[in-house]
Amino acid sequence: MHLAVTNLSDSGKLLLMVEGLLAFAVVIALILGIATLVERRGGRRVAWLFVLPTLFLLLVGLIYPTLKTIQRSLYDAGGQQFIGVDNYLSIFASSEQLVVLRNTFLWVVVTPFVATAVGLVYAILVDGARGEAFAKSLIFLPMAISFVGASIIWKFVYEYRQASAPQIGLLNQVLVWFGQEPQQFLIKSPMNTFFLIVVMIWIQAGFAMTILSASIKAIPSEITEAARLDGVSAMQMFRFVTLPSIRPSVVVVLTTIAIGCLKVFDIIRTMTGGSFDTSVVANEFYSQSFSAGNPGLGAALAVLLFVLVIPIVIYNIRQMRASEGQ
Amino acid sequence: MTTTTPPLDAAVASPVKTRRGRTSGEIAKKQLSSPWASLAAVVLAALWTLPTFGLLVTSFRPEADIKKSGWWTFFTNPTFSLENYQKVLGGSGSDNLAPYFVNSLVITIPAVLAPILIASLAAYAFAWMDFRGKNFLFVTVFALQVVPIQVTLIPLLSLYVNLGIAGTYWAVWLSHTMFALPLAVFLLHNFMREIPGELIEAARMDGAGHVTIFFKLMLPMLTPALAAFGIYQFLWVWNDLLVALTFAGSSKAVAPMTVALFNLTGTRGSAWQLLSSGAFVSIIVPVLVFVFLQRYFVRGLLAGSVKG
């Protein structure tokens, strides 16, 4: 197999892919062949062969590396000197890292609520309207676009030219139309973090809308008709009927987006690279590990991410079960 | 833990109205004096569409015009050119993104197929076979969903370096497969549990082995679930930056479109003629999947939204 690829033609690459798929097929066929033999002989261990590939890959790909990273986070930049929890302490001590934590906090708190609010409002606005499916797909479409693609789209919206030159970014042109000075949206801290958050809201609102719309449509019509006969106003309907009925879904949406925000990397990497005080934990992990030459601190940041994700995931799963129980 | 199907899935699969009559949302809206509601919906839709639309228009404008005027002037002074697309799809030197597009395909196809098959095997065992430690192992696999991939990257990279596969497709395929498994096993297990046990019992009575049942009975019945997960995984891999950046590097030999575009924003951040057309070449694939397989697409996306 050509493991060391340097410069291949397209057909050469496709050939590599076929090779990869064949190798994979051979391994699986082998395992299933053995399983068939074991079963014919009345063996009871056949289930182990079914779970073997999964368990092996998870052990090598997730469990071992996680333990290794936790260990690495207790060593210094060079990896020779054991320094205990010093890496963790420096996350909470150095002013640079505190900015990273502040930004992560902003991302996790602002994005879920705004994206969910937009998604919910839009779901209600288009509910039952003509062309509902099309209207929804407009909001949903950003979910299909990569974070890198979305970042390019928004970088272009924020593009800055000097006031004397014609603007090519939409947002600055709008400012100019209103007689304002054009701004460098991605450079001025701390507002630049909010302009990055806008990109995530743009992506996640479609997710919120889809889930909440399905949830709204699942409210039994008896309840809404009864409320209507009682003569409730639109706001009362929302406040006392719609919102309580979809509460579990709202929580699931909020927590799911929050988890996504904790791990956000691509948007920051593509739009600012973490400069101008916009870095977050997931981006800082990458910088420290791969460019700033401090994999010890990088490992500690990765572990911190892990620790922050756990409670939200547990809460999320509980809410999913609760909403299912309804 | 045994039979939890994500609630989202059931909810989304039936976006039909509940019985007859209006939903609460409709009523809330009706009373919100409809013209204002419509206006608000149109404004939101426009806000959400304009950024993409602007870049799309830009991708069809000549380079000189992109640099000296905004895309909105296209409507008063239309100039049209396919040159940007010709450059990114077959131009010379660093402008040509076609090799990266091929890389995206070569990375994505095995990275979707492999975890589906591996996870279905395990899911079948967890759903319909008995073995010691089954519950413990299933809970473990399920719990591994919380591991952020960042935690695994550096040790995995050293492992790949030792194996001599760092910077090859193998490293990327393996990583995506590993990272997909906890969610895939969990979801497919839930779908498999929904298949009536009598069917499997009957097949066992007829003397069919588990391997036969898996291929002849399970996989065909699970096609919608496999498609939903497959599309979810396809999107995840096609749109991924972090895994590719770490394991494939930036070389033309292996790096996918996302990495190429990312590097382009870093090195030539104002080359909007390339960024716009390149972004759309990359975006068009998932958008086509979205348009043609919307039902599976939404199901898959929602079912897997917790991953990462």
XYZ file of C-alpha atoms in Angstrom:
634
model
C 0.000 0.000 0.000
C 1.233 3.485 -0.839
C 1.297 4.854 2.656
C 3.569 7.767 1.965
C 1.539 9.803 -0.466
C 3.307 12.720 -2.038
C 1.770 13.861 -5.266
C -0.881 11.721 -6.797
C -3.180 12.138 -9.756
C -6.920 12.089 -9.180
C -7.202 8.532 -10.450
C -4.360 7.537 -8.151
C -6.286 8.982 -5.221
C -9.455 7.168 -6.172
C -7.432 3.989 -6.430
C -6.168 4.572 -2.892
C -9.755 4.941 -1.774
C -10.752 1.665 -3.407
C -7.768 0.015 -1.748
C -8.859 1.394 1.598
C -12.406 0.185 1.139
C -11.190 -3.256 0.062
C -8.877 -3.548 3.051
C -11.789 -2.641 5.283
C -14.077 -5.156 3.565
C -11.483 -7.906 3.940
C -11.132 -7.294 7.681
C -14.887 -7.330 8.236
C -15.347 -10.398 6.008
C -12.659 -12.195 7.984
C -14.314 -11.403 11.300
C -17.730 -12.453 10.056
C -16.261 -15.599 8.510
C -14.843 -16.573 11.870
C -18.175 -15.689 13.483
C -20.005 -18.008 11.109
C -17.582 -20.842 11.866
C -17.842 -20.313 15.613
C -21.602 -20.290 15.385
C -21.754 -23.516 13.356
C -19.743 -25.224 16.044
C -22.295 -24.013 18.580
C -19.899 -21.521 20.124
C -21.423 -18.854 22.320
C -18.708 -16.278 21.898
C -19.989 -15.059 18.554
C -21.354 -11.781 19.987
C -17.824 -10.765 20.925
C -16.798 -10.892 17.285
C -19.598 -8.480 16.420
C -18.515 -5.918 19.004
C -14.786 -6.518 18.615
C -14.071 -3.911 15.886
C -16.017 -1.227 17.739
C -14.415 -1.939 21.098
C -10.935 -2.074 19.611
C -11.333 1.233 17.764
C -12.839 2.973 20.782
C -10.049 1.734 23.000
C -7.370 2.942 20.604
C -9.144 6.059 19.342
C -10.878 7.474 22.405
C -10.026 5.812 25.720
C -6.265 5.503 25.404
C -5.757 9.016 23.952
C -7.979 10.572 26.618
C -5.981 8.998 29.442
C -2.763 9.995 27.702
C -3.933 13.611 27.387
C -4.919 13.763 31.060
C -1.442 12.521 31.936
C 0.194 14.975 29.523
C -1.659 17.896 31.104
C 0.338 17.301 34.306
C 3.685 17.829 32.569
C 5.467 20.976 31.399
C 5.791 22.240 27.838
C 8.661 19.902 27.028
C 6.896 16.893 28.506
C 9.838 15.965 30.772
C 9.039 17.673 34.029
C 6.046 16.686 36.169
C 4.416 19.910 37.339
C 1.129 18.729 38.872
C -1.770 21.073 38.295
C 0.344 24.069 37.262
C -1.035 24.023 33.717
C -4.554 24.214 35.086
C -3.594 27.005 37.442
C -2.107 29.011 34.608
C -5.411 28.800 32.703
C -7.008 30.660 35.573
C -4.083 32.929 36.338
C -2.665 34.388 33.151
C -4.548 37.368 31.758
C -4.462 35.956 28.217
C -6.134 32.748 29.327
C -8.721 34.636 31.338
C -9.790 36.396 28.153
C -10.142 32.951 26.582
C -12.372 31.842 29.446
C -14.424 35.035 29.270
C -14.987 34.556 25.533
C -15.954 30.917 25.987
C -18.448 31.986 28.633
C -19.944 34.596 26.270
C -20.250 32.023 23.485
C -21.950 29.456 25.689
C -24.368 31.907 27.269
C -25.308 34.210 24.395
C -25.514 31.860 21.410
C -28.018 29.267 22.702
C -30.549 31.834 23.896
C -30.456 34.063 20.837
C -30.441 31.162 18.358
C -33.299 29.453 20.200
C -35.324 32.674 20.421
C -34.907 33.352 16.707
C -35.726 29.752 15.826
C -38.810 29.747 18.050
C -40.145 33.067 16.772
C -39.622 32.014 13.175
C -41.226 28.613 13.759
C -44.335 30.337 15.134
C -44.394 32.986 12.408
C -44.354 30.512 9.529
C -46.437 27.821 11.245
C -49.235 26.820 8.861
C -48.409 29.623 6.438
C -48.387 29.046 2.717
C -44.900 28.045 1.598
C -43.967 26.981 5.147
C -41.593 24.270 3.958
C -39.708 26.669 1.698
C -39.601 29.398 4.343
C -38.145 26.919 6.808
C -35.535 25.612 4.406
C -34.167 29.157 4.005
C -33.342 29.292 7.710
C -32.280 25.677 7.854
C -29.880 25.819 4.910
C -26.914 27.299 6.866
C -26.821 24.026 8.823
C -25.671 22.255 5.666
C -22.801 24.688 5.167
C -19.444 23.978 6.783
C -18.242 26.291 9.543
C -15.400 27.250 7.236
C -17.862 28.133 4.461
C -20.042 30.065 6.892
C -16.988 31.935 8.157
C -16.053 32.982 4.631
C -19.627 34.117 3.972
C -19.628 36.284 7.099
C -16.089 37.543 6.713
C -17.268 38.989 3.451
C -20.248 40.632 5.189
C -17.819 42.218 7.692
C -15.196 43.171 5.080
C -13.706 46.613 5.783
C -12.419 49.291 3.414
C -11.244 52.757 4.344
C -13.995 55.332 4.423
C -12.635 57.002 1.282
C -12.938 53.797 -0.775
C -16.203 52.116 -1.828
C -17.180 49.408 0.660
C -17.491 45.826 -0.534
C -18.772 44.349 2.755
C -22.523 44.625 3.215
C -22.523 45.631 6.865
C -20.099 48.511 6.378
C -22.047 49.657 3.336
C -25.176 49.779 5.511
C -23.247 51.912 8.007
C -22.132 54.210 5.214
C -25.697 54.509 3.906
C -26.706 55.678 7.364
C -23.881 58.212 7.370
C -21.618 56.310 9.792
C -17.909 55.518 9.628
C -17.070 51.984 8.434
C -15.893 49.673 11.258
C -13.329 46.911 11.590
C -15.811 44.510 13.116
C -13.409 41.622 13.675
C -10.631 43.664 15.239
C -12.189 45.775 17.976
C -12.403 43.816 21.218
C -14.668 42.841 22.948
C -17.354 43.486 20.310
C -15.559 41.258 17.808
C -16.493 38.181 19.829
C -20.152 39.095 19.371
C -19.663 39.434 15.634
C -18.199 35.928 15.607
C -21.089 34.663 17.728
C -23.484 35.997 15.075
C -22.109 33.363 12.692
C -22.925 30.551 15.110
C -26.406 31.977 15.738
C -26.921 32.107 11.980
C -26.031 28.416 11.749
C -27.875 27.148 14.820
C -31.181 29.036 14.479
C -32.246 26.522 11.819
C -31.597 23.653 14.185
C -33.657 25.324 16.919
C -36.448 26.159 14.483
C -36.726 22.604 13.147
C -36.919 20.939 16.543
C -39.239 23.523 18.072
C -41.516 23.594 15.043
C -41.990 19.824 15.251
C -42.621 20.185 18.947
C -45.234 22.928 18.443
C -47.049 20.835 15.862
C -47.176 17.945 18.312
C -49.239 19.920 20.851
C -52.707 18.282 20.830
C -55.218 20.524 19.081
C -57.770 19.921 21.863
C -55.633 21.968 24.208
C -55.177 24.871 21.831
C -58.825 24.878 20.736
C -59.962 24.884 24.348
C -57.676 27.797 25.135
C -58.941 29.616 22.082
C -62.567 29.131 23.130
C -61.606 30.640 26.469
C -60.637 33.699 24.466
C -56.939 33.871 25.310
C -54.803 36.434 23.508
C -51.875 35.544 21.303
C -49.388 36.348 24.031
C -51.331 34.334 26.589
C -51.521 31.421 24.168
C -47.766 31.535 23.803
C -47.088 32.049 27.485
C -49.520 29.535 28.976
C -50.015 26.914 26.264
C -47.231 26.813 23.696
C -44.213 27.457 25.894
C -45.054 25.010 28.716
C -45.851 22.286 26.159
C -42.543 22.613 24.347
C -40.400 23.306 27.400
C -38.476 19.988 27.268
C -37.609 20.543 23.606
C -36.470 24.081 24.355
C -34.116 22.756 27.015
C -32.730 20.127 24.643
C -32.129 22.772 21.979
C -30.464 25.166 24.436
C -28.117 22.552 25.839
C -27.270 21.074 22.442
C -26.272 24.474 21.084
C -24.345 25.210 24.283
C -22.293 22.030 23.787
C -21.569 23.063 20.211
C -20.437 26.489 21.419
C -18.076 25.040 24.010
C -16.288 23.176 21.237
C -16.389 25.957 18.665
C -13.121 26.070 16.774
C -13.551 26.415 13.015
C -15.279 29.805 13.076
C -12.632 31.441 15.231
C -9.759 29.748 13.456
C -11.017 30.856 10.051
C -12.170 34.379 10.862
C -9.557 35.723 13.278
C -7.273 32.804 14.134
C -7.914 33.722 17.750
C -6.220 37.107 17.414
C -7.614 40.376 18.748
C -8.767 38.721 21.972
C -11.241 36.376 20.277
C -9.784 33.001 21.265
C -11.875 30.372 23.055
C -10.869 27.176 24.861
C -11.096 24.881 21.819
C -9.060 27.288 19.687
C -6.541 27.978 22.434
C -6.052 24.219 22.775
C -5.093 24.070 19.118
C -2.790 27.102 19.275
C -0.982 25.934 22.402
C -0.612 22.367 21.120
C 0.401 22.995 17.542
C 1.854 26.469 17.183
C 2.671 28.023 20.556
C 4.759 25.001 21.549
C 3.102 24.291 24.878
C 1.341 20.929 24.499
C 1.160 20.622 28.288
C -1.063 23.669 28.524
C -2.887 22.502 25.382
C -3.642 19.179 27.055
C -4.926 20.962 30.157
C -7.228 23.080 27.983
C -8.549 19.952 26.251
C -9.232 18.333 29.616
C -10.936 21.520 30.799
C -13.164 21.342 27.722
C -13.985 17.750 28.597
C -14.859 18.670 32.171
C -17.058 21.574 31.042
C -18.925 19.440 28.512
C -19.824 16.593 30.889
C -22.456 18.324 33.044
C -24.212 19.842 30.032
C -24.285 16.499 28.229
C -25.701 14.729 31.270
C -28.346 17.406 31.693
C -29.110 17.233 27.986
C -29.579 13.453 28.045
C -31.831 13.669 31.095
C -33.992 16.255 29.405
C -34.183 14.153 26.243
C -35.472 11.244 28.310
C -37.926 13.505 30.117
C -39.255 14.926 26.876
C -39.604 11.425 25.535
C -41.511 10.313 28.591
C -44.197 12.880 27.889
C -30.702 3.224 28.719
C -31.948 0.302 26.671
C -34.614 1.627 24.372
C -34.230 5.359 24.189
C -34.703 6.614 20.678
C -33.977 10.307 20.459
C -37.314 12.035 20.850
C -36.341 14.436 18.105
C -36.486 11.711 15.608
C -40.089 10.785 16.161
C -41.057 14.422 16.332
C -39.378 15.356 13.100
C -40.421 12.317 11.138
C -44.030 13.449 11.332
C -44.221 17.152 10.625
C -47.880 16.702 9.715
C -50.492 18.553 11.640
C -51.942 16.786 14.649
C -55.361 15.627 13.564
C -57.439 18.399 12.124
C -57.429 21.887 13.362
C -54.886 24.552 13.912
C -51.768 24.280 15.974
C -51.094 26.608 18.858
C -48.463 28.388 16.842
C -50.933 29.134 14.088
C -53.405 30.512 16.582
C -50.770 32.609 18.273
C -49.801 33.967 14.901
C -53.340 34.536 13.605
C -53.996 36.818 16.509
C -50.725 38.642 16.012
C -52.378 40.653 13.254
C -51.100 38.683 10.308
C -49.450 41.359 8.141
C -46.913 42.146 10.868
C -46.217 38.473 11.385
C -45.620 37.998 7.683
C -43.393 41.043 7.548
C -41.316 39.798 10.484
C -40.956 36.378 8.836
C -39.850 37.950 5.570
C -37.307 40.171 7.335
C -35.812 37.211 9.210
C -35.703 35.102 6.053
C -33.982 37.943 4.197
C -31.429 38.447 6.984
C -30.638 34.753 6.934
C -30.347 34.510 3.161
C -28.539 37.725 2.211
C -25.027 36.799 3.437
C -24.964 33.618 1.351
C -26.617 35.339 -1.587
C -24.055 38.146 -1.534
C -21.148 35.747 -1.735
C -22.910 33.747 -4.456
C -23.374 36.871 -6.590
C -19.746 37.813 -5.927
C -18.518 34.453 -7.158
C -19.950 35.254 -10.610
C -18.458 38.771 -10.871
C -15.143 39.591 -12.554
C -12.194 39.980 -10.175
C -11.680 43.666 -10.975
C -15.298 44.496 -10.152
C -15.273 42.508 -6.903
C -12.364 44.625 -5.722
C -13.801 48.014 -6.523
C -17.523 47.738 -5.800
C -19.991 45.876 -3.573
C -21.970 42.901 -4.854
C -25.227 44.878 -4.625
C -24.073 47.061 -7.525
C -24.494 43.932 -9.657
C -28.180 44.790 -9.994
C -27.585 48.269 -11.378
C -24.442 47.384 -13.281
C -24.457 43.655 -14.047
C -21.150 42.117 -15.036
C -20.968 38.366 -15.260
C -18.017 36.000 -15.444
C -17.283 32.321 -14.956
C -13.575 32.979 -14.670
C -13.495 32.544 -10.879
C -14.916 29.058 -11.181
C -12.550 28.214 -14.014
C -9.662 29.240 -11.775
C -10.655 27.183 -8.731
C -11.714 24.156 -10.763
C -8.828 23.871 -13.153
C -6.554 26.875 -12.945
C -2.829 26.734 -12.592
C -0.797 26.641 -9.411
C -2.233 27.488 -6.032
C -5.517 28.854 -7.400
C -6.640 25.386 -8.382
C -8.723 23.790 -5.660
C -9.794 20.753 -7.712
C -7.272 18.377 -6.064
C -8.694 19.296 -2.655
C -12.196 18.601 -3.889
C -11.091 15.113 -4.938
C -9.483 14.703 -1.510
C -12.771 15.624 0.156
C -14.503 12.870 -1.779
C -11.770 10.318 -1.145
C -11.824 11.132 2.565
C -15.582 11.232 2.950
C -16.776 8.050 1.243
C -14.810 5.509 3.343
C -15.237 7.650 6.465
C -19.000 7.265 6.073
C -19.206 3.607 5.022
C -16.769 2.159 7.564
C -18.382 3.444 10.768
C -21.852 2.522 9.531
C -20.934 -1.117 9.010
C -18.774 -1.449 12.126
C -21.374 0.262 14.301
C -24.279 -1.771 12.908
C -22.466 -4.979 13.814
C -21.945 -3.822 17.383
C -25.446 -2.368 17.590
C -26.885 -5.711 16.494
C -24.939 -7.543 19.194
C -26.029 -5.062 21.844
C -29.645 -5.208 20.705
C -30.215 -8.898 20.020
C -27.425 -11.062 21.434
C -26.512 -12.077 24.946
C -23.009 -11.912 26.307
C -21.325 -11.207 29.588
C -20.752 -7.578 30.419
C -23.129 -6.453 27.670
C -24.838 -3.731 29.670
C -21.599 -2.391 31.059
C -20.041 -2.229 27.598
C -23.082 -0.574 26.068
C -23.170 2.096 28.751
C -19.457 2.665 28.219
C -19.867 3.098 24.464
C -22.800 5.415 25.072
C -20.885 7.464 27.631
C -17.949 7.939 25.254
C -20.144 10.386 23.352
C -19.124 13.060 25.825
C -15.441 12.892 24.897
C -14.552 16.008 22.891
C -12.259 15.049 20.045
C -9.742 17.658 21.147
C -8.829 15.422 24.063
C -7.739 12.662 21.685
C -5.886 14.526 18.952
C -2.289 14.690 20.126
C -1.894 11.117 21.399
C -3.585 9.876 18.217
C -1.230 11.946 16.120
C 1.810 10.419 17.845
C 0.298 6.995 17.301
C -0.137 7.681 13.589
C 3.409 9.002 13.352
C 4.692 5.780 14.917
C 2.608 3.708 12.521
C 3.874 5.795 9.616
C 0.396 6.841 8.493
C 0.379 10.460 9.707
C -0.561 12.776 6.871
C -2.227 10.036 4.823
C -5.868 9.250 4.090
C -5.598 6.344 6.527
C -5.135 8.635 9.496
C -8.171 10.683 8.507
C -10.370 7.658 7.710
C -9.485 5.927 10.969
C -10.049 9.037 13.075
C -13.451 9.819 11.602
C -14.465 6.183 12.029
C -13.407 6.099 15.667
C -15.075 9.403 16.506
C -18.330 8.347 14.840
C -18.745 5.044 16.666
C -20.272 5.998 20.037
C -23.125 7.928 18.463
C -23.572 5.452 15.605
C -23.757 2.423 17.892
C -26.205 4.178 20.166
C -28.538 5.362 17.399
C -28.487 2.159 15.385
C -29.031 0.109 18.546
C -32.180 2.106 19.240
C -33.469 1.554 15.745
C -32.688 -2.161 15.918
C -34.562 -2.547 19.184
C -37.678 -1.331 17.408
C -37.684 -4.318 15.080
C -40.071 -6.977 16.472
C -38.242 -9.747 18.318
C -40.522 -12.391 16.781
C -38.926 -11.760 13.391
C -35.505 -12.597 14.739
C -36.842 -15.530 16.747
C -38.526 -16.934 13.631
C -35.309 -16.608 11.637
C -33.392 -18.343 14.445
C -35.963 -21.172 14.419
C -35.359 -21.590 10.705
C -31.720 -22.158 11.528
C -30.362 -18.814 10.360
C -27.168 -17.704 12.074
C -26.596 -14.198 13.400
C -24.429 -13.259 10.443
C -27.219 -14.219 8.055
C -29.865 -12.431 10.100
C -27.705 -9.330 10.237
C -27.260 -9.092 6.470
C -30.542 -10.541 5.201
C -32.960 -9.186 7.778
C -31.487 -6.312 9.768
C -29.659 -4.228 7.204
C -32.547 -4.152 4.688
C -35.065 -3.214 7.380
C -32.792 -0.532 8.728
C -32.167 1.234 5.432
C -33.889 4.509 6.470
C -31.956 4.622 9.744
C -28.683 3.832 7.978
C -29.407 6.534 5.419
C -30.168 9.095 8.117
C -26.989 8.344 10.007
C -25.007 8.111 6.776
C -26.066 11.581 5.714
C -25.314 12.974 9.131
C -21.847 11.437 9.049
C -21.319 12.567 5.473
C -21.979 16.171 6.471
C -19.795 15.905 9.510
C -16.830 14.584 7.565
C -17.306 16.800 4.496
C -17.553 19.925 6.660
C -14.873 18.978 9.192
C -11.845 21.189 9.649
C -10.225 20.117 12.921
C -9.642 16.432 12.169
C -8.373 17.144 8.662
C -6.115 19.956 9.807
C -4.567 17.759 12.481
C -4.154 14.486 10.623
C -4.071 15.343 6.922
C -2.022 18.518 7.100
C -2.252 21.070 4.332
C -0.691 19.148 1.464
C -2.421 18.970 -1.889
C -2.111 15.193 -1.681
C -4.501 14.656 1.213
C -6.072 17.876 2.538
C -9.813 18.378 1.876
C -11.621 21.498 0.637
C -12.238 22.868 4.121
C -8.507 22.945 4.846
C -7.743 24.504 1.450
C -10.321 27.250 2.014
C -9.112 27.781 5.554
C -5.536 28.242 4.336
C -6.737 30.560 1.609
C -8.423 32.855 4.147
C -5.136 32.963 6.032
C -2.744 33.548 3.171
C -4.925 35.405 0.665
C -7.745 36.746 2.800
C -8.727 39.423 0.305
C -8.767 37.198 -2.777
C -12.567 37.165 -2.769
C -12.730 35.935 -6.365
C -11.170 32.647 -5.176
C -12.768 32.519 -1.723
C -16.286 33.054 -3.048
C -16.159 30.540 -5.874
C -14.135 28.051 -3.803
C -16.597 28.262 -0.933
C -19.501 27.551 -3.260
C -17.795 24.590 -4.887
C -17.446 23.173 -1.372
C -20.949 24.181 -0.226
C -22.818 22.874 -3.261
C -22.318 19.204 -2.361
C -24.062 19.219 1.031
C -26.693 21.610 -0.305
C -27.565 19.187 -3.115
C -27.795 16.368 -0.595
C -30.013 18.608 1.490
C -32.324 19.422 -1.409
C -32.711 15.866 -2.641
C -32.655 13.919 0.610
C -34.214 16.478 2.898
C -36.205 14.012 4.956
C -33.245 11.790 5.851
C -31.064 14.829 6.113
C -33.126 16.509 8.817
C -33.592 13.262 10.708
C -29.900 12.499 10.636
C -28.818 15.980 11.530
C -31.142 16.207 14.484
C -30.470 12.713 15.723
C -26.762 13.377 15.832
C -26.676 16.944 16.969
C -25.014 16.178 20.271
C -21.866 14.802 18.711
C -18.556 16.614 18.345
